[in-house]
Structure formats: C-alpha cells, structure tokens
Coordinates of C-alpha atoms in Angstrom, one line a residue:
Chain R
M328 CA 0.0 0.0 0.0
K329 CA 2.8 2.4 0.9
R330 CA 4.3 1.7 -2.6
D331 CA 1.2 2.8 -4.4
N332 CA 0.9 6.0 -2.3
S333 CA 4.5 7.1 -2.9
E334 CA 4.2 6.2 -6.6
N335 CA 1.1 8.1 -7.1
K336 CA 2.5 11.1 -5.2
S337 CA 5.5 11.8 -7.5
L338 CA 3.4 11.1 -10.6
K339 CA 0.7 13.4 -9.3
E340 CA 3.5 16.0 -8.6
L341 CA 4.6 15.7 -12.2
Y342 CA 1.1 15.7 -13.8
R343 CA -0.5 18.3 -11.5
Q344 CA -4.0 19.4 -12.6
L345 CA -2.5 22.8 -13.7
I346 CA 0.0 21.1 -16.0
I347 CA -2.6 18.8 -17.5
H348 CA -4.9 21.8 -18.0
H349 CA -2.3 23.9 -19.7
A350 CA -1.2 20.9 -21.9
K351 CA -4.8 20.4 -23.0
N352 CA -5.6 24.1 -23.4
P353 CA -2.3 26.0 -24.0
L354 CA -2.4 29.7 -23.8
N355 CA -0.9 32.0 -26.5
F356 CA -0.6 29.1 -28.9
G357 CA -0.1 30.4 -32.5
K358 CA 1.8 32.9 -34.6
L359 CA 2.3 36.6 -33.9
S360 CA 1.8 39.3 -36.5
N361 CA 4.0 42.4 -37.0
N362 CA 7.1 40.6 -38.1
P363 CA 8.0 39.1 -34.7
I364 CA 11.4 37.7 -33.6
R365 CA 11.3 33.9 -34.1
A366 CA 13.4 31.1 -32.7
E367 CA 13.0 27.4 -32.8
G368 CA 13.9 24.9 -30.1
I369 CA 14.5 21.3 -30.8
N370 CA 15.0 18.3 -28.5
P371 CA 16.7 16.0 -30.9
L372 CA 16.4 13.0 -28.5
C373 CA 12.6 13.0 -28.5
G374 CA 11.8 15.2 -31.5
D375 CA 10.0 17.9 -29.6
K376 CA 9.9 21.1 -31.5
I377 CA 8.8 24.6 -30.2
R378 CA 8.7 27.8 -32.1
I379 CA 8.6 31.1 -30.2
Y380 CA 7.3 34.4 -31.6
L381 CA 8.2 37.5 -29.8
N382 CA 7.5 41.3 -30.1
I383 CA 9.5 43.8 -28.1
N384 CA 8.4 47.4 -28.0
E385 CA 10.5 50.6 -27.9
A386 CA 10.5 50.6 -24.1
D387 CA 12.2 47.1 -24.3
T388 CA 9.1 45.4 -22.9
I389 CA 8.0 42.0 -24.1
E390 CA 4.7 43.0 -25.7
G391 CA 3.8 39.8 -27.6
L392 CA 4.9 36.3 -26.9
T393 CA 3.4 33.2 -28.4
F394 CA 4.5 29.7 -29.3
E395 CA 3.6 26.8 -31.4
G396 CA 4.9 23.2 -31.9
T397 CA 4.6 19.7 -30.7
G398 CA 5.6 18.1 -27.5
C399 CA 4.6 16.2 -24.4
A400 CA 2.3 17.6 -21.7
I401 CA 5.3 19.0 -19.8
S402 CA 6.8 20.9 -22.6
I403 CA 3.5 22.3 -23.9
A404 CA 2.4 23.3 -20.4
S405 CA 5.7 24.8 -19.7
A406 CA 5.6 26.9 -22.9
S407 CA 2.1 28.0 -22.1
L408 CA 3.2 29.1 -18.6
M409 CA 6.2 30.8 -20.0
T410 CA 4.1 33.0 -22.3
T411 CA 1.9 34.2 -19.5
T412 CA 4.7 34.7 -17.1
L413 CA 7.2 36.7 -19.3
R414 CA 4.7 38.8 -21.2
N415 CA 4.9 42.5 -20.1
M416 CA 8.3 42.0 -18.5
K417 CA 11.3 44.1 -19.5
K418 CA 13.6 42.3 -21.8
Y419 CA 16.4 42.0 -19.2
Q420 CA 14.0 40.8 -16.5
A421 CA 12.5 38.2 -18.7
N422 CA 16.0 36.9 -19.7
Q423 CA 17.0 36.7 -16.1
Y424 CA 13.7 35.0 -15.1
A425 CA 14.2 32.3 -17.8
L426 CA 17.8 31.8 -16.8
N427 CA 16.8 31.4 -13.1
L428 CA 14.0 29.0 -13.9
I429 CA 16.3 26.8 -16.0
S430 CA 19.0 26.7 -13.4
N431 CA 16.4 26.0 -10.7
L432 CA 14.9 23.1 -12.5
N433 CA 18.4 21.6 -13.0
E434 CA 19.3 21.9 -9.3
P435 CA 18.7 18.9 -7.1
K436 CA 15.3 18.7 -5.4
S437 CA 15.0 20.7 -2.3
Q438 CA 14.6 18.8 1.0
E439 CA 11.7 21.0 2.0
A440 CA 8.7 19.7 0.2
G441 CA 6.8 22.3 -1.7
Q442 CA 9.4 24.9 -1.4
L443 CA 8.8 27.7 -3.9
M444 CA 11.4 27.9 -6.6
M445 CA 10.1 31.0 -8.2
D446 CA 7.7 33.8 -7.2
S447 CA 4.8 32.3 -9.0
Q448 CA 2.6 29.5 -7.7
E449 CA 1.8 28.5 -11.3
I450 CA 5.4 28.2 -12.4
N451 CA 6.2 26.2 -9.4
A452 CA 3.9 23.5 -10.7
L453 CA 6.8 22.6 -13.0
E454 CA 8.8 21.5 -10.0
G455 CA 7.5 17.9 -10.4
V456 CA 10.0 17.2 -13.1
K457 CA 12.8 17.1 -10.5
D458 CA 11.8 13.5 -9.7
F459 CA 12.1 12.6 -13.4
P460 CA 15.5 13.6 -14.7
S461 CA 14.8 12.6 -18.2
R462 CA 11.9 15.1 -18.3
I463 CA 13.7 18.2 -17.1
K464 CA 14.6 19.1 -20.7
C465 CA 10.9 19.0 -21.6
A466 CA 10.3 21.7 -19.1
T467 CA 13.2 23.9 -20.0
L468 CA 13.0 23.7 -23.9
S469 CA 10.7 26.7 -24.4
W470 CA 12.5 28.9 -21.9
Q471 CA 15.8 28.1 -23.5
T472 CA 14.2 28.9 -26.9
F473 CA 13.0 32.2 -25.5
I474 CA 16.5 33.1 -24.5
S475 CA 17.8 32.3 -28.0
A476 CA 15.1 34.5 -29.5
L477 CA 16.2 37.4 -27.3
N478 CA 19.8 36.8 -28.5
N479 CA 18.7 36.5 -32.1
K480 CA 19.7 32.9 -32.3
K481 CA 17.3 31.2 -34.7
I482 CA 17.7 27.6 -33.6
T483 CA 18.6 26.0 -30.3
T484 CA 18.8 22.5 -29.0
T485 CA 18.6 20.8 -25.6
E486 CA 21.7 18.8 -26.6
K487 CA 24.9 20.8 -26.6
Chain U
M59 CA 25.7 -23.6 -19.5
N60 CA 22.6 -24.3 -21.5
P61 CA 19.5 -22.2 -21.5
S62 CA 17.4 -23.0 -18.5
F63 CA 14.4 -24.6 -20.3
S64 CA 15.7 -28.1 -20.6
E65 CA 18.1 -30.4 -18.8
K66 CA 19.0 -31.9 -22.2
N67 CA 21.0 -30.1 -24.8
E68 CA 18.0 -29.9 -27.2
T69 CA 15.8 -27.1 -28.4
A70 CA 13.0 -25.9 -26.1
D71 CA 9.4 -26.8 -26.1
I72 CA 7.4 -23.7 -26.7
G73 CA 5.7 -24.1 -23.3
E74 CA 9.1 -23.9 -21.5
F75 CA 9.9 -20.4 -22.5
G76 CA 8.8 -19.1 -19.1
L77 CA 11.7 -20.9 -17.5
L78 CA 14.2 -19.2 -19.8
R79 CA 13.3 -15.8 -18.3
K80 CA 15.4 -16.5 -15.3
D81 CA 18.6 -16.6 -17.4
F82 CA 18.3 -12.8 -17.9
P83 CA 19.6 -11.0 -14.8
T84 CA 18.6 -7.5 -16.0
I85 CA 15.0 -8.7 -16.5
N86 CA 14.8 -10.0 -13.0
Q87 CA 14.9 -6.8 -11.0
E88 CA 12.6 -4.2 -9.7
I89 CA 12.3 -0.8 -11.4
N90 CA 10.5 2.0 -9.5
E91 CA 9.5 -0.7 -7.0
H92 CA 7.8 -2.9 -9.5
P93 CA 9.1 -6.0 -11.2
L94 CA 10.5 -4.9 -14.6
V95 CA 8.5 -5.4 -17.7
Y96 CA 11.0 -4.9 -20.5
L97 CA 9.3 -4.1 -23.8
D98 CA 12.2 -2.2 -25.5
S99 CA 14.2 -5.0 -27.0
A100 CA 13.9 -3.4 -30.5
A101 CA 16.2 -0.7 -29.1
S102 CA 18.5 -3.1 -27.3
S103 CA 17.9 -6.6 -26.1
Q104 CA 19.1 -8.0 -22.7
M105 CA 21.9 -10.5 -22.3
P106 CA 21.4 -14.0 -20.8
Q107 CA 23.8 -15.0 -18.0
Q108 CA 25.5 -17.4 -20.5
V109 CA 26.6 -14.4 -22.6
I110 CA 27.7 -12.4 -19.7
D111 CA 29.7 -15.4 -18.4
E112 CA 31.4 -16.0 -21.7
I113 CA 32.5 -12.4 -21.9
S114 CA 33.8 -12.6 -18.4
R115 CA 35.5 -15.9 -19.0
Y116 CA 37.2 -14.5 -22.1
Q117 CA 38.3 -11.4 -20.3
S118 CA 39.6 -13.2 -17.3
Q119 CA 41.2 -16.2 -19.0
D120 CA 41.9 -15.8 -22.7
H121 CA 42.4 -12.2 -23.4
S122 CA 45.3 -11.1 -25.7
N123 CA 45.5 -9.6 -29.2
V124 CA 44.3 -11.7 -32.2
H125 CA 46.4 -12.9 -35.2
R126 CA 49.6 -11.5 -33.7
G127 CA 51.5 -13.3 -31.0
I128 CA 52.9 -16.8 -31.1
H129 CA 52.2 -17.2 -27.4
T130 CA 49.3 -19.3 -26.0
L131 CA 47.0 -16.4 -24.9
S132 CA 47.2 -14.8 -28.4
H133 CA 46.3 -18.2 -29.8
R134 CA 43.4 -18.6 -27.5
A135 CA 42.1 -15.1 -28.2
T136 CA 42.3 -15.8 -31.9
E137 CA 40.5 -19.1 -31.5
V138 CA 37.6 -17.4 -29.5
Y139 CA 37.4 -14.7 -32.2
E140 CA 37.4 -17.0 -35.2
T141 CA 35.1 -19.6 -33.5
S142 CA 32.6 -16.8 -33.1
R143 CA 33.0 -15.9 -36.8
Q144 CA 32.3 -19.6 -37.7
N145 CA 29.3 -19.6 -35.4
I146 CA 27.8 -16.5 -37.1
C147 CA 28.6 -18.0 -40.6
E148 CA 26.6 -21.1 -39.7
F149 CA 23.8 -19.2 -38.0
I150 CA 22.9 -17.2 -41.1
N151 CA 24.0 -20.0 -43.5
A152 CA 26.7 -18.0 -45.3
K153 CA 29.0 -20.0 -47.7
N154 CA 32.1 -19.4 -45.7
T155 CA 33.7 -17.2 -43.1
N156 CA 35.3 -14.9 -45.8
E157 CA 31.8 -13.4 -46.1
I158 CA 31.6 -12.5 -42.4
I159 CA 33.1 -9.2 -41.4
F160 CA 33.2 -8.1 -37.8
T161 CA 32.1 -4.4 -37.4
S162 CA 31.0 -2.3 -34.5
G163 CA 27.3 -2.7 -35.4
T164 CA 24.8 -2.3 -38.2
T165 CA 25.6 1.4 -38.7
D166 CA 29.3 0.6 -39.2
S167 CA 28.4 -2.2 -41.6
I168 CA 26.2 0.1 -43.7
N169 CA 28.9 2.8 -43.7
L170 CA 31.4 0.2 -44.8
V171 CA 29.3 -0.7 -47.9
A172 CA 28.5 3.0 -48.6
H173 CA 32.2 4.0 -48.7
S174 CA 33.9 0.9 -50.0
Y175 CA 31.3 -0.5 -52.4
C176 CA 29.1 2.4 -53.5
K177 CA 31.1 5.6 -53.4
P178 CA 33.6 4.7 -56.1
K179 CA 30.8 3.8 -58.4
L180 CA 28.7 7.0 -57.9
D181 CA 28.4 10.0 -60.2
P182 CA 25.6 12.4 -60.9
S183 CA 23.9 9.9 -63.2
K184 CA 23.7 7.2 -60.5
K185 CA 21.1 6.5 -57.8
I186 CA 20.8 4.7 -54.5
L187 CA 17.3 3.3 -53.8
I188 CA 16.0 3.1 -50.2
S189 CA 12.5 3.0 -48.7
H190 CA 10.5 5.4 -46.6
L191 CA 10.6 2.9 -43.8
E192 CA 14.3 3.1 -43.0
H193 CA 16.1 3.7 -39.8
H194 CA 18.3 6.8 -39.9
S195 CA 21.3 4.5 -40.1
N196 CA 20.0 3.3 -43.5
I197 CA 19.4 6.8 -44.7
V198 CA 22.1 9.2 -43.6
P199 CA 25.2 7.1 -44.8
W200 CA 23.6 7.2 -48.3
Q201 CA 22.8 10.9 -48.1
L202 CA 26.4 11.6 -47.2
I203 CA 27.9 9.8 -50.2
C204 CA 25.3 11.2 -52.5
E205 CA 26.2 14.7 -51.4
Q206 CA 29.9 14.0 -52.0
T207 CA 29.4 12.5 -55.5
G208 CA 26.3 14.3 -56.9
A209 CA 24.4 11.0 -57.1
S210 CA 20.7 10.9 -56.1
L211 CA 19.0 9.1 -53.2
I212 CA 15.6 7.9 -54.3
V213 CA 13.0 6.7 -51.8
A214 CA 10.3 4.0 -52.4
P215 CA 6.9 4.8 -50.8
I216 CA 5.0 3.0 -48.1
D217 CA 1.3 2.5 -47.6
N218 CA -1.0 3.4 -44.8
N219 CA -0.3 0.1 -43.1
G220 CA 3.3 0.9 -42.9
Q221 CA 4.5 -1.5 -45.6
I222 CA 6.9 -0.8 -48.4
I223 CA 4.8 -0.8 -51.7
T224 CA 6.8 -3.6 -53.3
E225 CA 5.7 -3.0 -56.9
Q226 CA 6.5 0.7 -56.7
L227 CA 9.9 0.0 -55.3
I228 CA 10.6 -2.6 -58.0
G229 CA 9.4 -0.1 -60.6
M230 CA 12.1 2.3 -59.4
I231 CA 15.0 -0.1 -60.1
D232 CA 17.0 0.5 -63.3
S233 CA 20.5 0.1 -64.4
N234 CA 21.5 3.5 -62.9
V235 CA 20.7 2.2 -59.5
V236 CA 24.0 1.2 -57.8
L237 CA 22.4 -0.4 -54.8
V238 CA 19.0 -1.1 -53.2
A239 CA 19.3 -0.7 -49.4
I240 CA 16.3 -1.7 -47.3
S241 CA 15.4 -3.0 -43.9
H242 CA 14.3 -6.6 -43.4
I243 CA 12.0 -5.5 -40.5
S244 CA 11.1 -1.9 -39.7
N245 CA 12.4 -0.9 -36.3
A246 CA 9.5 1.6 -35.9
L247 CA 6.6 -0.6 -37.0
G248 CA 7.7 -4.2 -37.2
S249 CA 6.7 -4.5 -40.9
V250 CA 8.5 -7.3 -42.7
T251 CA 9.7 -6.4 -46.2
S252 CA 8.9 -8.7 -49.1
L253 CA 12.6 -9.3 -49.7
N254 CA 12.4 -12.2 -52.1
K255 CA 10.5 -10.2 -54.7
I256 CA 12.7 -7.2 -54.3
I257 CA 15.9 -9.1 -54.5
D258 CA 14.8 -11.0 -57.6
A259 CA 13.8 -7.9 -59.3
A260 CA 17.0 -6.0 -58.4
H261 CA 19.1 -8.9 -59.6
Q262 CA 17.3 -8.9 -63.0
H263 CA 18.8 -5.5 -63.4
E264 CA 22.1 -6.7 -61.9
V265 CA 21.7 -4.3 -59.0
P266 CA 22.9 -5.7 -55.6
V267 CA 20.7 -5.4 -52.5
L268 CA 21.9 -4.5 -49.0
V269 CA 19.5 -5.6 -46.2
D270 CA 19.5 -3.9 -42.8
G271 CA 18.7 -7.0 -40.7
A272 CA 19.2 -5.4 -37.3
Q273 CA 15.6 -6.1 -36.3
A274 CA 15.3 -9.5 -37.9
V275 CA 18.1 -11.7 -36.8
S276 CA 16.9 -12.5 -33.3
H277 CA 13.3 -13.0 -34.4
M278 CA 13.4 -15.3 -37.4
K279 CA 15.7 -17.8 -39.0
I280 CA 17.9 -16.1 -41.6
D281 CA 19.2 -18.3 -44.5
I282 CA 21.3 -15.8 -46.3
Q283 CA 21.9 -18.1 -49.3
A284 CA 18.2 -18.7 -49.8
L285 CA 17.5 -15.0 -49.3
N286 CA 20.2 -14.2 -51.9
A287 CA 20.9 -10.7 -50.4
D288 CA 24.2 -9.3 -51.5
F289 CA 24.9 -7.6 -48.2
Y290 CA 23.3 -8.1 -44.8
A291 CA 24.0 -6.0 -41.8
F292 CA 23.2 -6.6 -38.1
S293 CA 24.1 -5.8 -34.5
G294 CA 25.0 -8.0 -31.5
H295 CA 23.1 -6.0 -29.0
K296 CA 19.7 -6.6 -30.7
M297 CA 20.2 -10.4 -30.6
L298 CA 21.0 -11.0 -26.9
G299 CA 24.7 -10.1 -27.4
P300 CA 26.7 -7.1 -26.2
T301 CA 27.0 -3.6 -27.8
G302 CA 29.9 -2.5 -30.0
I303 CA 29.9 -5.7 -32.1
G304 CA 28.1 -6.3 -35.4
I305 CA 28.4 -8.1 -38.6
L306 CA 28.5 -7.3 -42.3
Y307 CA 27.7 -10.3 -44.4
G308 CA 28.8 -9.7 -48.1
K309 CA 28.9 -12.1 -51.0
E310 CA 32.5 -13.1 -51.4
H311 CA 33.0 -11.9 -55.0
L312 CA 31.7 -8.4 -54.1
L313 CA 33.9 -8.1 -51.0
E314 CA 36.9 -9.3 -53.0
D315 CA 36.5 -6.4 -55.5
M316 CA 36.0 -3.7 -52.8
P317 CA 38.9 -1.6 -51.6
P318 CA 39.5 -1.5 -47.8
Y319 CA 37.3 0.8 -45.8
Q320 CA 39.8 1.7 -43.0
G321 CA 43.5 1.3 -42.9
G322 CA 45.5 0.0 -40.0
G323 CA 46.9 -3.2 -38.5
D324 CA 45.6 -6.6 -39.2
M325 CA 44.2 -5.6 -42.6
I326 CA 47.6 -5.7 -44.3
L327 CA 50.0 -8.4 -45.5
E328 CA 53.0 -6.2 -46.2
V329 CA 53.5 -2.4 -45.6
K330 CA 56.1 -0.4 -47.5
F331 CA 56.1 3.3 -48.1
T332 CA 56.0 2.5 -51.8
G333 CA 52.7 0.6 -51.4
T334 CA 50.9 -1.8 -49.1
V335 CA 49.6 -5.3 -49.8
Y336 CA 46.2 -5.7 -48.2
N337 CA 45.2 -8.8 -46.3
D338 CA 42.7 -11.4 -47.6
L339 CA 39.1 -11.6 -46.7
P340 CA 37.7 -11.1 -44.1
Y341 CA 40.6 -9.3 -42.5
K342 CA 40.9 -6.7 -45.3
F343 CA 37.9 -5.0 -43.7
E344 CA 39.0 -5.4 -40.0
A345 CA 41.6 -2.7 -39.4
G346 CA 43.0 -2.4 -35.9
T347 CA 42.5 -4.6 -32.8
P348 CA 38.9 -5.8 -33.0
N349 CA 36.2 -6.1 -30.3
I350 CA 37.3 -9.6 -29.3
S351 CA 35.2 -9.9 -26.1
G352 CA 32.2 -8.6 -28.1
A353 CA 32.8 -11.3 -30.6
A354 CA 33.0 -13.9 -27.8
G355 CA 29.7 -12.5 -26.4
L356 CA 28.0 -12.6 -29.8
G357 CA 29.1 -16.2 -30.4
A358 CA 27.6 -17.1 -27.0
A359 CA 24.4 -15.3 -27.9
I360 CA 24.1 -17.3 -31.1
D361 CA 24.6 -20.5 -29.1
Y362 CA 21.7 -19.4 -26.9
L363 CA 19.4 -18.6 -29.8
N364 CA 20.2 -21.9 -31.5
Q365 CA 19.4 -23.8 -28.4
A366 CA 16.1 -22.0 -27.9
G367 CA 15.5 -22.7 -31.6
M368 CA 14.7 -19.8 -34.0
H369 CA 11.4 -21.4 -35.0
N370 CA 10.3 -21.6 -31.3
I371 CA 11.2 -18.0 -30.8
E372 CA 9.2 -17.0 -33.8
V373 CA 6.1 -18.9 -32.5
H374 CA 6.5 -17.6 -29.0
E375 CA 6.9 -13.9 -30.0
N376 CA 4.1 -14.2 -32.5
I377 CA 1.6 -15.4 -29.8
L378 CA 2.6 -12.5 -27.6
L379 CA 2.4 -10.0 -30.4
N380 CA -1.1 -11.1 -31.4
K381 CA -2.2 -10.9 -27.7
M382 CA -0.7 -7.5 -27.4
I383 CA -2.5 -6.2 -30.6
T384 CA -5.8 -7.7 -29.5
D385 CA -5.5 -6.2 -26.0
L386 CA -4.4 -2.8 -27.3
Q387 CA -7.5 -2.7 -29.5
T388 CA -9.8 -2.9 -26.5
I389 CA -8.5 0.4 -25.1
D390 CA -10.5 3.5 -26.1
G391 CA -8.4 6.1 -27.8
V392 CA -5.5 3.7 -28.8
E393 CA -4.6 3.8 -32.4
L394 CA -2.2 1.2 -33.8
I395 CA 0.4 2.6 -36.1
G396 CA 1.7 0.1 -38.6
R397 CA -0.6 -2.8 -39.4
A398 CA 1.5 -4.8 -41.8
E399 CA 0.2 -8.1 -43.1
N400 CA 3.5 -9.6 -41.9
Q401 CA 4.6 -8.0 -38.6
V402 CA 7.2 -9.2 -36.1
A403 CA 7.8 -8.4 -32.4
V404 CA 6.9 -4.7 -32.6
Q405 CA 3.8 -2.7 -32.2
S406 CA 3.7 1.1 -32.4
F407 CA 0.7 3.0 -31.2
T408 CA -0.7 6.4 -30.0
I409 CA -3.3 7.3 -27.5
K410 CA -5.6 10.2 -28.4
D411 CA -4.4 13.5 -27.1
I412 CA -1.6 12.0 -25.0
H413 CA 2.0 12.5 -26.1
S414 CA 4.1 9.4 -26.3
H415 CA 6.6 10.7 -23.7
D416 CA 3.9 11.1 -21.1
I417 CA 2.9 7.5 -21.9
G418 CA 6.5 6.4 -21.5
T419 CA 7.0 8.2 -18.1
I420 CA 3.8 6.9 -16.6
L421 CA 4.6 3.4 -17.7
D422 CA 8.2 3.6 -16.5
H423 CA 6.8 4.6 -13.1
Q424 CA 5.1 1.3 -13.0
G425 CA 8.3 -0.6 -14.0
I426 CA 7.3 -0.9 -17.6
A427 CA 9.9 0.1 -20.2
I428 CA 8.8 1.0 -23.7
R429 CA 10.3 3.3 -26.4
T430 CA 8.7 6.6 -27.2
G431 CA 9.4 9.2 -29.8
H432 CA 10.6 8.9 -33.4
H433 CA 12.5 5.7 -33.0
C434 CA 15.3 7.0 -35.2
A435 CA 12.9 6.9 -38.1
M436 CA 11.7 10.5 -38.5
P437 CA 10.5 10.0 -42.1
V438 CA 8.1 7.2 -41.0
M439 CA 6.7 9.5 -38.3
E440 CA 6.3 12.3 -40.8
F441 CA 4.5 9.9 -43.2
F442 CA 1.9 9.3 -40.4
G443 CA 1.8 13.0 -39.5
L444 CA 3.0 12.2 -35.9
P445 CA 5.7 13.7 -33.8
G446 CA 6.3 10.2 -32.4
T447 CA 4.7 7.0 -31.2
A448 CA 4.9 4.7 -28.3
R449 CA 6.4 1.4 -29.2
A450 CA 6.3 -1.9 -27.4
S451 CA 8.7 -4.6 -28.6
L452 CA 9.1 -8.2 -27.7
S453 CA 11.9 -10.7 -27.2
I454 CA 12.5 -14.3 -26.2
Y455 CA 12.2 -13.5 -22.4
N456 CA 8.8 -11.7 -22.5
N457 CA 5.6 -13.5 -21.3
E458 CA 1.9 -13.0 -21.2
E459 CA 2.1 -11.4 -17.8
D460 CA 4.3 -8.7 -19.3
V461 CA 1.6 -7.9 -21.9
D462 CA -1.1 -7.9 -19.2
R463 CA 1.0 -5.5 -17.0
F464 CA 1.6 -3.3 -20.0
I465 CA -2.1 -3.1 -20.9
K466 CA -3.0 -2.4 -17.3
G467 CA -0.3 0.3 -17.1
L468 CA -1.9 2.1 -20.0
D469 CA -5.1 2.4 -17.9
K470 CA -3.2 4.5 -15.5
V471 CA -1.9 6.7 -18.3
I472 CA -5.5 7.3 -19.4
E473 CA -6.7 7.9 -15.8
I474 CA -4.1 10.6 -15.3
F475 CA -5.0 12.5 -18.4
A476 CA -8.8 12.0 -18.0

C-alpha cells in the first residue's frame, strides 16, 4: 500500500492538474503578426519542436509572446506558462527569469517539500519534473528557446 | 551452461519459454518498486547470463590480441574470435567465413558498404534506392555519399499500413541504381519487407541489395543463401549479445572487389612506403584490434538462440504480439500505427491527445519500459503525421504477464489524463 501511495505522489506531482490543464488548453498558442522575432527549439532526442514568436516594444518590454509546436504535456504546459509569465516583463527581467528557472529546474530537489522555486505558484507547478531527470529538458525547452530568441539565435537544441 | 528450459541439450518446447526468463539478470529486477516489464528489445535486447559469463570468461582467462602473438594467450584469443565468426557464418548459413566481417554494429556495416562498395561507383547519373521505412542509419550514410558525389538518393513509398509498396519499389529499379538498401523488418513498425520479390527484381537489373537486418536476426531464421541478399548488416546488441559488435555479411566476390574501408593493423600483409599489400578476406575490412570480447559474447548469444530454436522463438513472440495487438485494440483512444500483413515483435501506437513521452514516463513509473518518440525513423513519423509513437517490442524473455501488466499500465496513463 505504501508503494502505491508514494508512486502516485510523484506522478501526481509531475502531472498536476494545472499542468494537464495547460497541456490540453495551451495559452498563447499560435503565430504573432507584425514581423516578430522567431526562434526554434528542438530536443533531438525526442523530436519535440517549439517555435517562439516575440515582439519587443520601444521601451524594451515583451509586448507579444506566443508559441507553437509539438511536444509532451510537460513541454507544452511549460511553454504556455512561459508566455503568460514573461509577457509584459522588461527584456532583461525576462531573460533573467528564464535563466533562473532553467537553473532552478536543474538543481537537485529541495529537502523542504513544496518549497517555492520561483515567485509564482503556477510556475512552481513545473517542480514535479525534478523526480524525473529525463523530463527536465521537456520543461526547459521553451525557456531556452525564449533566451535564444532574445539573443537573435534562430535555432537552439537541448543537446549541446 | 545451456539455456534453462531443458536439462537436455536440445531445443526448447514452446511451453518452456517461461523458464528461460530466469537466465536474464537484467530482467529479474525491480524498477521503480515494480518487477521490470521490458518491452524495449527493439532498441536493445538484454543478455542472458550465459553471454555475460562467456564475456567474463574470455576477459579473465583468454584475453590477448588476435592474429599476432605466437604465445598461448594470443592463440586462445584468436580461437575465440574465429570460432565466433564460424558460429555466425553457420547461424545465417553463409557460404564461408570470408563473407563474415566483424564491425562495431549495423551502422558501421552500412557505412562500410557505402564508402567501399558504393562511393567509387557513384556520379551524378547514379542512384541509390532506399524506402520510406528506413532507420536513420540506413538513410544518412547514403545521403552523405550522394552529397559527396552528386548521385541521387531515391525513396520508395510506403502504404498506410506501414509497408513498403513492393511493386513501386521494384518499378524504381533501373541500371543506374547502384544499390538497393532496405530493412528486413522496420524498427519503428515491425513490418516485414517482401525481400524475395525485391531481391529477384534487383538482380534482374544486376543491382545488388543491402539488407538492414538489425531487427530481424533474433526473431526469425535467416538463411542468407536462400534470401540471396548481397549484403546483410546486423548488430550484436539486438540479438542477446553485447553492444559494440556487429556483422557485415557480403557475397565473397563483391567483397573481393571492394577496396579496404579503413587502414591499420591486421588488414595488411605487407606495408612499405611505396605501397601496401592488403590482407585477404575477411581481414581486409577489419583494421585495428577488433572487439574480441564482443565477438565472444556474440558467439555465445548465437549458441543461446540456437538452443532456444529460432522457430520456437518466432512462434513464442508471435503469440505474444497477437495478444498485445488484440488487447491494445480494446482500449479507447488507442490507435495502432503500422498494421503490416506480416509483422514481427513490434507494435507502435498512439493514445488520443496524450503525447508518447507522457505514456513512457507513466509506464516507467510502474516498472514498464517501452520506447517513445521517433525511433530514429523520423520520415516514418512524418508519413503518419505524428511527432512520435509509443512502441512496445518483444523478445524471447517476454511472457503473457508482461503484456497484461503493460495493458494495465496504459489504464493508469489514461486515468491521469482524464
């Protein structure tokens, strides 16, 4: 019985309702008009592909941010959360946020259960991947692609 | 040590296959607190203890370099290596051991043929014919030499069941085709190619055929002379052997006429700066110290397969595959990808609105290992308009309980995404 509980727990942590919800109904899914900055992110190991569209206004604020592509529940949900989180941030803030998130997800799991990684409850739903090392790249792909878009790099990959 | 199904040194009764499972130490463990269900043998099969023991025995008792020393150990290492070659020769019924080249695996074997046989014959008027069903290792080597020579790579189509359209492939063969290179069994879908028809047609145009047999050798009896393929490539680690060892079978007269692929020790008779005399077959294609322990392991794997009996293996896996297909069809939202008339040991599938990686993770959590993604066959996935599939593949050590656990595991996947 104990086995089933612990098993369900980490699976439920990975596939929280919020993640499933975003995976099934991703926000800001599609192209942007007005000649946006684009970048493509590929995970060659699994074939996941994400395209990011980005508009930055004269005040250096992320005005538009959308994505499209194919991927697992984790990568789609993460991309969806990324668009809502980074929109309206200043370019440098968004860059820093994405870098922090990637490094946080790659750090070992914190001893304190449920410890917040980031300042957003929603983003912290991604924390579940820490129990699944092979899935961390699914969660970071869109954020990494966003950073490449900011740096005018057209294509990025999880394998370097 | 014989396989565990019988006290006598005879082939197994099909009902005894359950006993044989205990020969595989990797299979007998818990993964994520569940007994392992291993359904990823198409990626790499597990080794029986007999193979592991033979590798260990070679490494601890017989190791030295081959074909070099006059001392006892070198003689023993040579004997292990050449006995394995003989074993492989008999296993696929080649004419003689000159036709059996040790390589590092199927990919290496295909690259050898690409560079040594094909490339010197290619120019912009020439073509290499493959199918839409191929593994990347039977696509990219040809693309590389076509880019280098201006030759064209042409691709025979597949149908909605995931089978090569044999007549169309045959219609693409003409005298400008330098080689037809096709898989025996698709790694992504398990479809069996109609090799007899294709090889006959190619030979009528005097075009040789290379068969990528990586997915076939451990699942069916290969009689290379009856098949009449000109080249046949396969890997140790997909037939209960270790990684890093594989075979290129080639018809002797073709191999004779081919220049060496790589230069180094063992592939020469005499080296002078004015010119080098190459060694005879098969050594001409085996530059450098080979993977001797890998060859020892592969030889032991073949002994094991022989004792189980290739026919028995075929029947056993076919029963399991049919059960798996029937059971998968009972699950709402499951779509089978690849429904070839003749299918072996593999079933690809999707579940509506659930990505294959999510299926893979949730199954792994229950101790069930399957492959997910594009299976190194991106053009196949593109044909079906899919980013990837989930793929369950079978081997000698699987049983009905594995299939039951797998099917039950899928219920959990659907429950989480409900």
